[in-house]
GROMACS .gro file of C-alpha atoms in nm:
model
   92
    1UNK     CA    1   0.951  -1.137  -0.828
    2UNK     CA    2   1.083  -0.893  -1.087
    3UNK     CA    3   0.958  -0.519  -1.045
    4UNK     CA    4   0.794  -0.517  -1.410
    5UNK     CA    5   0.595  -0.831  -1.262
    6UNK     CA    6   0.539  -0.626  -0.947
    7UNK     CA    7   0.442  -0.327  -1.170
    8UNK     CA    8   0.128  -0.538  -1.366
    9UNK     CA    9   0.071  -0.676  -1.000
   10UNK     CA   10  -0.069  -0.318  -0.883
   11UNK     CA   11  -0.190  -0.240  -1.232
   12UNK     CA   12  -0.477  -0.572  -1.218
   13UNK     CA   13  -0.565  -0.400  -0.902
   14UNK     CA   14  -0.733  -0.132  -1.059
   15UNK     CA   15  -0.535   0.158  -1.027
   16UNK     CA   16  -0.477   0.380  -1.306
   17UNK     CA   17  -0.229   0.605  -1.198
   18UNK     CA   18   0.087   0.489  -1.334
   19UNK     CA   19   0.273   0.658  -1.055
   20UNK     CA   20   0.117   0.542  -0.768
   21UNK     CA   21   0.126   0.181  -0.916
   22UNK     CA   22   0.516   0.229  -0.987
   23UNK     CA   23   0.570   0.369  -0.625
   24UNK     CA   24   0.347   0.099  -0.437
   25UNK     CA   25   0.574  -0.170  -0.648
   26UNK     CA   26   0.900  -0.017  -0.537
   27UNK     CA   27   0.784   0.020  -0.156
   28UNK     CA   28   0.675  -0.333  -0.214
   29UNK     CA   29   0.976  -0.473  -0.329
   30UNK     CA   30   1.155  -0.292  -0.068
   31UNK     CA   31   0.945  -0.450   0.209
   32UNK     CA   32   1.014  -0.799   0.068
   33UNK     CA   33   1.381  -0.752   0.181
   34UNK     CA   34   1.266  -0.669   0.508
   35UNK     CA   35   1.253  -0.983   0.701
   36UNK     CA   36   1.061  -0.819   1.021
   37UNK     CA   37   0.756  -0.774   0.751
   38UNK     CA   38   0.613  -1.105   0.661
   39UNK     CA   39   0.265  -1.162   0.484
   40UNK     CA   40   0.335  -0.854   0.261
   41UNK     CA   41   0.018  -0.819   0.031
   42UNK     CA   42  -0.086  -0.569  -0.214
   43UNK     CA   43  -0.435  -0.336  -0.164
   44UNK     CA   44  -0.634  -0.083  -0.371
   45UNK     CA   45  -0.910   0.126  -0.249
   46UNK     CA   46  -1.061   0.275  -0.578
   47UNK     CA   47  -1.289   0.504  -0.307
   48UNK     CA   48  -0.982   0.649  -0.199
   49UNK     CA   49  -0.823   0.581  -0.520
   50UNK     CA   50  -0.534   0.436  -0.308
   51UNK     CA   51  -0.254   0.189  -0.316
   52UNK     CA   52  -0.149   0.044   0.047
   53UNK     CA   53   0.066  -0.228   0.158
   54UNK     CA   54  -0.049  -0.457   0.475
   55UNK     CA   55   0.209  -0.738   0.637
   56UNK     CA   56   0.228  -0.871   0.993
   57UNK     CA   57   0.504  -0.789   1.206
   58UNK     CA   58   0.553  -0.980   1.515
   59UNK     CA   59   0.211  -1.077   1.599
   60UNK     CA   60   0.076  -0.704   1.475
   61UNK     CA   61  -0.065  -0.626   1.107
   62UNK     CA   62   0.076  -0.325   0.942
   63UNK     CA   63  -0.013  -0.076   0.704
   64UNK     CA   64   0.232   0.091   0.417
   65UNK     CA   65   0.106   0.389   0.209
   66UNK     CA   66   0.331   0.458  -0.032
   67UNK     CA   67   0.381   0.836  -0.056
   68UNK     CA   68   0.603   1.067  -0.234
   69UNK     CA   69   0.888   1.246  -0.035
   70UNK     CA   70   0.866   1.567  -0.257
   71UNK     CA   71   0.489   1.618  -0.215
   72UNK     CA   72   0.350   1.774   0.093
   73UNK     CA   73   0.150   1.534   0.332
   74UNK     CA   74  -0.254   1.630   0.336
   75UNK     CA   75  -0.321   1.559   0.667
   76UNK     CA   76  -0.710   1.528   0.609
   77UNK     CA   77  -0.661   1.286   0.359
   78UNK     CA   78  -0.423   1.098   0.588
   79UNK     CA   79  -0.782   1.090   0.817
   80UNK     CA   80  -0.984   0.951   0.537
   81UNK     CA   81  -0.730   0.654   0.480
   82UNK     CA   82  -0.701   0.624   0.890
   83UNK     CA   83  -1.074   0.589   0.909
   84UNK     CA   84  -1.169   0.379   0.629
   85UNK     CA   85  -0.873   0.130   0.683
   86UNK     CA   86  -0.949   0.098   1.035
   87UNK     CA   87  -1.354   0.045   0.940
   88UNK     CA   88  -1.263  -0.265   0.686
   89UNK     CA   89  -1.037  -0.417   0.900
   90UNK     CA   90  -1.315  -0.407   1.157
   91UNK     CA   91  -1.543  -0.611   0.958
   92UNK     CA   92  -1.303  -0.907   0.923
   0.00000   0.00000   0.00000
């Protein structure tokens, strides 16, 4: 998939923020090429107002948030994401 296709891909998930849909499509595409990630799909939370990457690796799922390197990490939002990612994948 191309990245602008990637790009509209987190955009129809309801996220505004240009930025965070731009990052989540280049962590994306950078997962693809990963070939210990399989299952890669593509997750908004507009309570959070978050973009977040799940796959399976070996029989485990995983979680990407995409994050920028230059801003510092908020360790009580990190909590918030931790909590309600771990509460909806509960209920499946």
């Amino acid at each position: 998939m191309s990245s602008v296709g990637t790009l509209r891909d987190f955009q129809t998930l309801g996220c505004l923020d240009q930025l965070k849909c731009a990052l989540g499509a280049r962590v994306y595409l950078d997962l693809e090429c990963d070939k210990r990630v399989t299952n890669l799909e593509k997750f908004y939370d507009s309570d959070l107002n978050l973009i977040y990457l799940q796959g399976k690796r070996t029989d485990t799922i995983v979680t990407f948030v995409p994050v920028l390197s230059s801003q510092p990490l908020n360790f009580i939002e990190i909590e918030k994401i931790q909590k309600k990612l771990s509460t909806d994948a509960s209920k499946r």
